[in-house]
Amino acid sequence: ETGVTQSPTHLIKTRGQQVTLRCSSQSGHNTVSWYQQALGQGPQFIFQYYREEENGRGNFPPRFSGLQFPNYSSELNVNALELDDSALYLCASSHPGGSENGYTFGSGTRLTVV
Amino acid sequence: QQQVKQSPQSLIVQKGGISIINCAYENTAFDYFPWYQQFPGKGPALLIAIRPDVSEKKEGRFTISFNKSAKQFSLHIMDSQPGDSATYFCAAVSGSARQLTFGSGTQLTVLP
């Protein structure tokens, strides 16, 4: 059974650019959530996808968007990057019902915006 | 708005000692309270969790104590080991997406 895989592991982008981060869910998990973890802070919920539809969203602007594919993998897209977008972006997969069944987090993508 | 407040920010404990991390929440819609452990370069991993209708849950050396009326909960790590050195996050769950609201984290160092 494979875990959650995220790519790339590190990324440097320039302010104003766009970025796409990718996540492969753990086998058997059909729900994917994305979190942003600023340095020294706890992760913050961005959004969740279930059956290829957005199933909940945190307090993030529309320039943060996502996709889930039929194989349950997912993408996080961020447009018009700002310096404050520099963070570790975590993907977490789960069965429906979320945390009660245990989220499995990937190791994250470290995004630096310069 | 920080909905889950966690303290202390950092904690140093001798091997064999007890580590205690405290959290408080404001939102009464929270209905599940997990703790996560995060090692450098890794994502958080679920450690132990509790529902608000239970006052205590123990799994091995890890115990959660929950006080619903005070809206507080804590993690106790008994017989702390150097391998427990990590950042610990309390969290609370709400909403149809069962999203996690995390505390700000506690960096635990267990000295050998």
Coordinates of N, CA and C in Angstrom, one line a residue:
Chain A
E1 N 0.8 -1.2 0.0 CA 0.0 0.0 0.0 C 0.9 1.2 0.0
T2 N 0.7 2.1 -1.0 CA 1.5 3.3 -1.1 C 0.9 4.4 -0.3
G3 N 1.8 5.4 0.1 CA 1.2 6.5 0.8 C 0.9 7.6 -0.1
V4 N 0.8 8.8 0.4 CA 0.5 10.0 -0.4 C 1.8 10.6 -1.0
T5 N 1.8 10.8 -2.3 CA 3.0 11.3 -2.9 C 2.8 12.7 -3.5
Q6 N 3.7 13.6 -3.2 CA 3.5 15.0 -3.7 C 4.7 15.3 -4.6
S7 N 4.4 16.1 -5.6 CA 5.5 16.6 -6.5 C 5.2 18.0 -6.9
P8 N 6.3 18.8 -7.1 CA 7.7 18.6 -6.8 C 7.8 18.7 -5.2
T9 N 9.0 18.4 -4.8 CA 9.3 18.6 -3.3 C 9.6 20.0 -3.0
H10 N 10.3 20.7 -3.9 CA 10.7 22.1 -3.7 C 10.4 22.8 -5.0
L11 N 10.1 24.1 -4.9 CA 9.8 24.9 -6.0 C 10.0 26.4 -5.7
I12 N 10.7 27.1 -6.6 CA 10.9 28.5 -6.5 C 10.2 29.2 -7.6
K13 N 9.3 30.2 -7.3 CA 8.6 30.9 -8.3 C 8.7 32.4 -8.0
T14 N 8.5 33.2 -9.1 CA 8.5 34.6 -9.0 C 7.1 35.2 -8.7
R15 N 7.0 36.2 -8.0 CA 5.8 36.9 -7.7 C 5.0 37.2 -9.0
G16 N 3.7 36.9 -9.0 CA 2.9 37.1 -10.2 C 2.7 35.8 -11.0
Q17 N 3.7 34.9 -10.9 CA 3.6 33.7 -11.7 C 2.5 32.7 -11.2
Q18 N 2.3 31.6 -11.9 CA 1.3 30.6 -11.6 C 2.1 29.3 -11.2
V19 N 1.5 28.5 -10.4 CA 2.1 27.2 -10.0 C 1.1 26.1 -9.9
T20 N 1.5 24.9 -10.2 CA 0.7 23.7 -10.1 C 1.4 22.7 -9.3
L21 N 0.8 22.3 -8.2 CA 1.3 21.2 -7.3 C 0.5 20.0 -7.5
R22 N 1.1 18.8 -7.4 CA 0.5 17.6 -7.7 C 0.5 16.6 -6.5
C23 N -0.5 15.8 -6.4 CA -0.7 14.8 -5.3 C -1.3 13.5 -5.8
S24 N -0.7 12.4 -5.4 CA -1.2 11.1 -5.6 C -1.7 10.6 -4.3
S25 N -3.0 10.2 -4.3 CA -3.6 9.7 -3.1 C -3.1 8.4 -2.7
Q26 N -3.3 8.1 -1.4 CA -3.0 6.7 -0.9 C -4.1 5.8 -1.5
S27 N -3.6 4.6 -1.8 CA -4.5 3.6 -2.5 C -5.8 3.4 -1.7
G28 N -6.9 3.5 -2.4 CA -8.2 3.3 -1.7 C -8.8 4.5 -1.1
H29 N -8.1 5.6 -1.1 CA -8.6 6.9 -0.6 C -9.2 7.7 -1.7
N30 N -10.4 8.2 -1.6 CA -11.1 8.9 -2.7 C -11.3 10.4 -2.3
T31 N -10.9 10.8 -1.2 CA -11.0 12.2 -0.7 C -9.7 12.8 -0.6
V32 N -9.5 14.0 -1.1 CA -8.2 14.7 -1.0 C -8.4 16.1 -0.5
S33 N -7.6 16.5 0.5 CA -7.6 17.8 1.0 C -6.2 18.4 0.9
W34 N -6.2 19.7 0.8 CA -5.0 20.5 0.7 C -4.9 21.5 1.8
Y35 N -3.7 21.6 2.4 CA -3.4 22.5 3.5 C -2.2 23.3 3.2
Q36 N -2.2 24.5 3.7 CA -1.0 25.4 3.6 C -0.4 25.5 5.0
Q37 N 0.9 25.3 5.1 CA 1.6 25.4 6.4 C 2.7 26.4 6.2
A38 N 2.5 27.6 6.8 CA 3.5 28.6 6.8 C 4.6 28.2 7.9
L39 N 5.8 28.8 7.7 CA 6.9 28.4 8.6 C 6.5 28.7 10.1
G40 N 6.6 27.6 10.9 CA 6.4 27.8 12.3 C 4.9 27.8 12.7
Q41 N 4.0 27.5 11.8 CA 2.6 27.5 12.0 C 2.0 26.2 11.8
G42 N 0.7 26.0 12.2 CA 0.0 24.8 11.9 C -0.6 24.9 10.5
P43 N -0.9 23.7 9.9 CA -1.5 23.7 8.6 C -2.8 24.4 8.6
Q44 N -3.1 25.1 7.5 CA -4.5 25.7 7.3 C -5.2 25.1 6.1
F45 N -6.4 24.8 6.3 CA -7.3 24.1 5.3 C -7.5 25.0 4.1
I46 N -7.2 24.5 2.9 CA -7.5 25.2 1.7 C -8.8 24.8 1.1
F47 N -8.8 23.5 0.7 CA -10.1 22.9 0.2 C -10.0 21.4 0.2
Q48 N -11.1 20.8 -0.1 CA -11.2 19.3 -0.2 C -11.9 18.9 -1.5
Y49 N -11.5 17.8 -2.0 CA -12.2 17.3 -3.2 C -12.7 15.9 -2.9
Y50 N -13.9 15.6 -3.4 CA -14.5 14.3 -3.3 C -15.2 14.0 -4.5
R51 N -15.0 12.9 -5.2 CA -15.6 12.6 -6.4 C -15.5 13.7 -7.4
E52 N -14.3 14.3 -7.5 CA -13.9 15.3 -8.5 C -14.6 16.6 -8.3
E53 N -15.3 16.8 -7.2 CA -16.0 18.0 -6.9 C -15.4 18.7 -5.6
E54 N -15.4 20.0 -5.6 CA -14.9 20.7 -4.3 C -16.0 20.4 -3.3
N55 N -15.5 20.0 -2.1 CA -16.4 19.5 -1.0 C -16.3 20.4 0.2
G56 N -15.6 21.5 0.1 CA -15.4 22.3 1.3 C -14.2 23.2 1.0
R57 N -14.2 24.4 1.5 CA -13.2 25.4 1.3 C -12.9 26.2 2.5
G58 N -11.6 26.5 2.7 CA -11.2 27.3 3.8 C -11.2 28.8 3.4
N59 N -10.6 29.6 4.2 CA -10.6 31.1 3.9 C -9.4 31.4 3.0
F60 N -9.5 30.9 1.8 CA -8.4 31.2 0.8 C -9.1 31.9 -0.5
P61 N -8.4 32.8 -1.1 CA -9.0 33.5 -2.3 C -9.2 32.6 -3.5
P62 N -10.0 33.0 -4.4 CA -10.3 32.2 -5.6 C -9.0 31.9 -6.5
R63 N -7.9 32.6 -6.3 CA -6.7 32.3 -7.1 C -6.1 31.0 -6.7
F64 N -6.6 30.4 -5.6 CA -6.3 29.0 -5.2 C -7.4 28.1 -5.7
S65 N -7.0 27.2 -6.6 CA -8.0 26.4 -7.2 C -7.5 25.0 -7.3
G66 N -8.4 24.0 -7.5 CA -7.9 22.6 -7.5 C -8.6 21.8 -8.5
L67 N -8.1 20.6 -8.6 CA -8.8 19.5 -9.5 C -8.6 18.2 -8.8
Q68 N -9.5 17.3 -9.0 CA -9.3 15.9 -8.7 C -9.6 15.1 -9.9
F69 N -8.9 14.1 -10.2 CA -9.0 13.3 -11.4 C -9.7 11.9 -11.0
P70 N -10.1 11.2 -12.0 CA -10.8 9.9 -11.8 C -10.0 8.9 -11.0
N71 N -8.7 9.0 -11.1 CA -7.9 8.1 -10.3 C -7.6 8.7 -8.9
Y72 N -8.3 9.7 -8.5 CA -8.3 10.4 -7.2 C -7.0 11.2 -7.0
S73 N -6.1 11.3 -7.9 CA -5.0 12.2 -7.8 C -5.5 13.6 -7.9
S74 N -4.7 14.6 -7.5 CA -5.2 16.0 -7.4 C -4.2 17.0 -7.7
E75 N -4.6 18.1 -8.1 CA -3.7 19.3 -8.3 C -4.2 20.5 -7.5
L76 N -3.2 21.3 -7.1 CA -3.5 22.6 -6.5 C -2.9 23.6 -7.4
N77 N -3.7 24.5 -7.9 CA -3.2 25.6 -8.7 C -3.3 26.9 -7.9
V78 N -2.2 27.7 -8.0 CA -2.2 29.0 -7.4 C -1.8 30.1 -8.5
N79 N -2.7 31.0 -8.8 CA -2.4 32.1 -9.7 C -1.9 33.3 -9.0
A80 N -1.3 34.2 -9.8 CA -0.8 35.5 -9.3 C -0.1 35.4 -8.0
L81 N 0.9 34.6 -7.9 CA 1.6 34.3 -6.7 C 2.0 35.6 -6.0
E82 N 1.9 35.5 -4.6 CA 2.3 36.6 -3.7 C 3.4 36.0 -2.8
L83 N 4.2 37.0 -2.3 CA 5.2 36.6 -1.4 C 4.7 35.7 -0.2
D84 N 3.5 36.1 0.3 CA 2.9 35.4 1.4 C 2.5 34.0 1.1
D85 N 2.5 33.6 -0.2 CA 2.1 32.2 -0.6 C 3.3 31.3 -0.3
S86 N 4.4 31.8 0.1 CA 5.6 30.9 0.4 C 5.2 30.1 1.6
A87 N 5.2 28.8 1.5 CA 4.8 27.9 2.5 C 5.0 26.4 2.1
L88 N 4.8 25.5 3.0 CA 4.7 24.1 2.7 C 3.3 23.8 2.4
Y89 N 3.1 23.2 1.2 CA 1.7 22.8 0.8 C 1.6 21.3 1.0
L90 N 0.6 20.9 1.8 CA 0.4 19.5 2.2 C -0.9 19.0 1.5
C91 N -0.8 17.8 1.0 CA -1.9 17.1 0.5 C -2.2 15.9 1.5
A92 N -3.5 15.7 1.7 CA -3.9 14.7 2.6 C -5.1 13.9 2.0
S93 N -4.9 12.6 2.0 CA -6.0 11.8 1.5 C -6.7 11.0 2.6
S94 N -7.9 10.6 2.3 CA -8.7 9.8 3.3 C -9.9 9.1 2.6
H95 N -10.5 8.2 3.4 CA -11.7 7.7 3.0 C -12.8 8.7 3.3
P96 N -14.0 8.6 2.7 CA -15.1 9.5 3.1 C -15.3 9.5 4.6
G97 N -15.5 10.6 5.2 CA -15.6 10.7 6.6 C -14.4 11.3 7.2
G98 N -13.4 11.5 6.4 CA -12.2 12.3 6.7 C -11.5 11.8 7.9
S99 N -11.3 12.7 8.9 CA -10.3 12.5 9.9 C -10.6 11.3 10.8
E100 N -11.9 10.9 11.0 CA -12.2 9.8 11.8 C -11.5 8.5 11.3
N101 N -11.4 8.5 10.0 CA -10.8 7.3 9.4 C -9.3 7.5 9.2
G102 N -8.8 8.7 9.6 CA -7.4 9.0 9.5 C -7.0 9.6 8.1
Y103 N -6.6 10.9 8.2 CA -6.0 11.5 7.0 C -4.5 11.0 6.9
T104 N -4.1 10.7 5.7 CA -2.7 10.4 5.4 C -2.1 11.6 4.7
F105 N -1.1 12.2 5.3 CA -0.5 13.4 4.7 C 0.7 13.0 3.9
G106 N 0.9 13.7 2.8 CA 2.2 13.6 2.1 C 3.2 14.5 2.8
S107 N 4.4 14.4 2.2 CA 5.6 15.2 2.8 C 5.6 16.6 2.4
G108 N 4.7 17.0 1.4 CA 4.6 18.4 1.1 C 5.4 18.9 0.0
T109 N 5.0 20.0 -0.6 CA 5.8 20.7 -1.5 C 6.2 22.1 -0.9
R110 N 7.5 22.3 -0.8 CA 7.9 23.6 -0.3 C 8.0 24.6 -1.4
L111 N 7.1 25.6 -1.3 CA 7.0 26.7 -2.4 C 7.6 28.0 -1.8
T112 N 8.6 28.5 -2.6 CA 9.2 29.8 -2.2 C 8.8 30.8 -3.3
V113 N 8.3 31.9 -2.9 CA 7.9 32.9 -3.9 C 8.9 34.1 -3.7
V114 N 9.6 34.5 -4.7 CA 10.6 35.6 -4.6 C 10.2 36.8 -5.5
Chain B
Q1 N -8.2 34.6 12.6 CA -8.7 34.2 13.9 C -8.2 32.8 14.2
Q2 N -7.6 32.7 15.4 CA -7.0 31.4 15.8 C -8.1 30.7 16.6
Q3 N -8.6 29.7 16.0 CA -9.8 29.0 16.7 C -9.3 27.9 17.6
V4 N -8.0 27.5 17.5 CA -7.5 26.5 18.4 C -6.1 27.0 18.9
K5 N -6.1 27.3 20.2 CA -4.9 27.9 20.8 C -4.1 26.8 21.5
Q6 N -2.8 26.7 21.2 CA -1.9 25.7 21.7 C -0.8 26.3 22.5
S7 N -0.4 25.6 23.5 CA 0.7 26.0 24.3 C 1.4 24.8 25.0
P8 N 2.6 24.8 25.3 CA 3.6 25.9 25.0 C 4.1 25.8 23.6
Q9 N 4.8 26.8 23.1 CA 5.3 26.8 21.8 C 6.5 25.8 21.7
S10 N 7.2 25.7 22.7 CA 8.3 24.8 22.8 C 8.4 24.1 24.1
L11 N 9.0 22.9 24.2 CA 9.0 22.2 25.4 C 10.2 21.3 25.4
I12 N 11.0 21.3 26.5 CA 12.2 20.5 26.6 C 12.0 19.6 27.9
V13 N 12.1 18.3 27.7 CA 11.9 17.3 28.7 C 13.0 16.3 28.8
Q14 N 13.3 15.9 29.9 CA 14.3 14.8 30.1 C 13.8 13.5 29.7
K15 N 14.6 12.6 29.2 CA 14.2 11.2 28.9 C 13.5 10.6 30.1
G16 N 12.4 10.0 29.9 CA 11.6 9.4 31.0 C 10.6 10.3 31.7
G17 N 10.7 11.6 31.3 CA 9.7 12.5 31.9 C 8.4 12.6 31.2
I18 N 7.5 13.4 31.7 CA 6.2 13.5 31.2 C 6.1 14.9 30.4
S19 N 5.6 14.7 29.1 CA 5.5 15.9 28.3 C 4.0 16.3 28.3
I20 N 3.6 17.5 28.5 CA 2.2 17.9 28.5 C 2.0 19.1 27.6
I21 N 1.1 19.0 26.7 CA 0.8 20.0 25.7 C -0.7 20.3 25.8
N22 N -1.0 21.6 25.9 CA -2.4 22.0 26.1 C -3.0 22.8 24.9
C23 N -4.3 22.6 24.7 CA -5.0 23.3 23.7 C -6.4 23.7 24.2
A24 N -6.8 24.8 23.6 CA -8.1 25.4 23.9 C -8.8 25.8 22.6
Y25 N -10.1 25.6 22.6 CA -10.9 25.9 21.4 C -12.1 26.8 21.7
E26 N -12.6 27.5 20.7 CA -13.7 28.4 20.9 C -14.9 27.9 20.2
N27 N -14.8 27.3 19.1 CA -15.9 26.9 18.2 C -16.6 25.7 18.7
T28 N -17.8 25.8 19.2 CA -18.5 24.6 19.7 C -19.0 23.6 18.7
A29 N -18.8 24.0 17.4 CA -19.1 23.1 16.3 C -18.1 22.0 16.1
F30 N -16.9 22.2 16.7 CA -15.9 21.1 16.7 C -16.4 19.9 17.3
D31 N -16.2 18.7 16.7 CA -16.8 17.5 17.3 C -15.8 16.3 17.3
Y32 N -14.5 16.6 17.0 CA -13.5 15.5 17.0 C -12.2 16.2 17.2
F33 N -11.3 15.6 18.0 CA -10.1 16.3 18.4 C -8.9 15.4 18.3
P34 N -8.2 15.4 17.1 CA -7.0 14.6 16.9 C -5.7 15.4 17.3
W35 N -4.7 14.6 17.6 CA -3.3 15.1 17.7 C -2.5 14.6 16.6
Y36 N -1.6 15.4 16.1 CA -0.7 15.0 15.0 C 0.7 15.2 15.4
Q37 N 1.6 14.4 14.9 CA 3.0 14.5 15.2 C 3.7 14.7 13.8
Q38 N 4.6 15.7 13.8 CA 5.3 16.0 12.6 C 6.8 16.1 12.8
F39 N 7.5 15.2 12.0 CA 9.0 15.3 12.0 C 9.4 16.2 10.9
P40 N 10.6 16.7 11.0 CA 11.1 17.6 9.9 C 11.1 17.0 8.6
G41 N 10.6 17.7 7.6 CA 10.6 17.2 6.2 C 9.5 16.2 5.9
K42 N 8.6 16.0 6.9 CA 7.5 15.1 6.7 C 6.2 15.8 7.0
G43 N 5.1 15.1 6.5 CA 3.8 15.7 6.8 C 3.3 15.2 8.2
P44 N 2.3 15.8 8.7 CA 1.8 15.4 10.0 C 1.2 14.0 9.9
A45 N 1.4 13.3 11.0 CA 0.9 11.9 11.1 C 0.0 11.8 12.4
L46 N -1.2 11.2 12.2 CA -2.2 11.1 13.3 C -1.6 10.2 14.4
L47 N -1.7 10.8 15.6 CA -1.1 10.1 16.8 C -2.2 9.5 17.6
I48 N -3.2 10.3 18.0 CA -4.3 9.8 18.8 C -5.4 10.8 18.7
A49 N -6.7 10.4 18.9 CA -7.8 11.3 18.8 C -8.9 11.0 19.8
I50 N -9.8 12.0 20.0 CA -10.8 11.8 21.0 C -12.1 12.5 20.6
R51 N -13.2 11.9 21.0 CA -14.5 12.6 20.8 C -14.9 13.3 22.0
P52 N -15.7 14.4 21.9 CA -16.0 15.2 23.1 C -16.8 14.6 24.2
D53 N -17.4 13.4 23.9 CA -18.2 12.7 24.9 C -17.3 11.8 25.8
V54 N -16.0 11.8 25.6 CA -15.1 11.0 26.3 C -14.1 11.9 27.0
S55 N -13.8 11.7 28.3 CA -13.0 12.6 29.1 C -11.5 12.2 29.0
E56 N -11.2 11.0 28.6 CA -9.8 10.6 28.5 C -9.7 9.4 27.6
K57 N -8.6 9.4 26.8 CA -8.3 8.3 25.9 C -6.8 8.0 26.0
K58 N -6.4 6.7 26.2 CA -5.0 6.4 26.3 C -4.7 5.4 25.3
E59 N -3.5 5.6 24.6 CA -3.0 4.6 23.7 C -1.5 4.6 23.9
G60 N -1.1 3.5 24.6 CA 0.3 3.3 24.9 C 0.8 4.4 25.9
R61 N 1.8 5.1 25.4 CA 2.4 6.2 26.3 C 1.6 7.5 26.1
F62 N 0.7 7.6 25.2 CA 0.0 8.8 24.8 C -1.4 8.8 25.4
T63 N -1.8 9.9 26.1 CA -3.1 10.1 26.7 C -3.6 11.5 26.3
I64 N -4.9 11.5 25.9 CA -5.6 12.8 25.7 C -6.5 12.9 26.9
S65 N -6.5 14.1 27.5 CA -7.5 14.5 28.5 C -8.4 15.6 27.9
F66 N -9.7 15.5 28.1 CA -10.6 16.4 27.4 C -11.6 16.9 28.4
N67 N -11.7 18.3 28.5 CA -12.7 19.0 29.4 C -13.6 19.8 28.5
K68 N -14.8 19.2 28.3 CA -15.7 19.8 27.3 C -16.3 21.2 27.9
S69 N -16.5 21.2 29.2 CA -17.1 22.5 29.7 C -16.1 23.6 29.6
A70 N -14.8 23.3 29.8 CA -13.8 24.3 29.7 C -13.3 24.5 28.3
K71 N -13.7 23.7 27.4 CA -13.3 23.7 26.0 C -11.7 23.6 25.9
Q72 N -11.2 22.7 26.6 CA -9.8 22.5 26.7 C -9.5 21.0 26.5
F73 N -8.3 20.7 25.9 CA -7.8 19.3 25.9 C -6.3 19.3 25.9
S74 N -5.8 18.2 26.3 CA -4.3 18.2 26.4 C -3.8 16.8 26.1
L75 N -2.5 16.8 25.7 CA -1.8 15.5 25.3 C -0.7 15.3 26.4
H76 N -0.7 14.1 26.9 CA 0.3 13.7 27.9 C 1.1 12.6 27.2
I77 N 2.4 12.8 27.2 CA 3.3 11.8 26.7 C 4.1 11.3 27.9
M78 N 3.8 10.0 28.3 CA 4.5 9.4 29.5 C 5.8 8.8 29.0
D79 N 6.8 8.8 30.0 CA 8.1 8.1 29.7 C 8.6 8.7 28.4
S80 N 8.7 10.0 28.2 CA 9.1 10.6 27.0 C 10.5 10.1 26.5
Q81 N 10.7 9.8 25.2 CA 11.9 9.3 24.7 C 12.5 10.3 23.6
P82 N 13.8 10.2 23.4 CA 14.4 11.1 22.4 C 13.7 11.0 21.0
G83 N 13.2 9.8 20.7 CA 12.5 9.6 19.4 C 11.2 10.3 19.4
D84 N 10.7 10.8 20.5 CA 9.4 11.6 20.5 C 9.7 13.0 20.1
S85 N 10.9 13.4 20.0 CA 11.3 14.8 19.6 C 10.7 15.1 18.2
A86 N 9.8 16.0 18.2 CA 9.0 16.3 17.0 C 8.2 17.6 17.3
T87 N 7.4 18.0 16.3 CA 6.4 19.1 16.5 C 5.1 18.4 16.6
Y88 N 4.3 18.8 17.7 CA 3.0 18.2 17.9 C 1.9 19.3 17.7
F89 N 0.9 18.9 17.0 CA -0.2 19.8 16.7 C -1.5 19.2 17.2
C90 N -2.2 20.0 18.0 CA -3.6 19.6 18.3 C -4.4 20.1 17.1
A91 N -5.6 19.5 17.0 CA -6.5 19.9 15.9 C -7.9 19.7 16.3
A92 N -8.8 20.3 15.6 CA -10.3 20.1 15.8 C -10.9 20.0 14.5
V93 N -12.0 19.2 14.4 CA -12.6 18.8 13.2 C -14.1 19.4 13.2
S94 N -14.5 19.9 12.0 CA -15.8 20.4 11.9 C -16.2 20.4 10.4
G95 N -17.4 20.7 10.1 CA -17.9 20.9 8.8 C -18.1 19.6 8.0
S96 N -18.8 19.7 6.9 CA -19.2 18.6 6.1 C -17.9 18.0 5.5
A97 N -16.9 18.8 5.2 CA -15.6 18.3 4.7 C -14.8 17.7 5.8
R98 N -15.2 17.8 7.0 CA -14.4 17.2 8.2 C -13.0 17.8 8.1
Q99 N -12.9 19.1 7.9 CA -11.6 19.7 7.8 C -11.0 19.9 9.2
L100 N -9.7 19.9 9.2 CA -8.9 20.0 10.4 C -8.6 21.5 10.6
T101 N -8.8 22.0 11.8 CA -8.3 23.3 12.2 C -7.2 23.0 13.2
F102 N -6.0 23.4 12.9 CA -4.8 23.0 13.7 C -4.4 24.1 14.7
G103 N -3.8 23.7 15.8 CA -3.2 24.7 16.6 C -1.8 25.1 16.0
S104 N -1.1 26.0 16.7 CA 0.1 26.5 16.1 C 1.3 25.6 16.3
G105 N 1.2 24.6 17.1 CA 2.3 23.6 17.2 C 3.1 23.8 18.4
T106 N 3.7 22.6 18.9 CA 4.6 22.6 20.0 C 5.8 21.8 19.6
Q107 N 7.0 22.4 19.7 CA 8.2 21.7 19.3 C 8.7 21.1 20.6
L108 N 8.7 19.7 20.6 CA 9.1 19.0 21.8 C 10.5 18.5 21.5
T109 N 11.4 18.7 22.5 CA 12.7 18.1 22.5 C 12.9 17.3 23.8
V110 N 13.2 16.0 23.6 CA 13.4 15.1 24.7 C 14.9 14.8 24.8
L111 N 15.5 15.3 25.9 CA 17.0 15.1 26.0 C 17.3 13.7 26.5
P112 N 18.4 13.2 26.0 CA 18.8 11.8 26.3 C 19.4 11.7 27.7

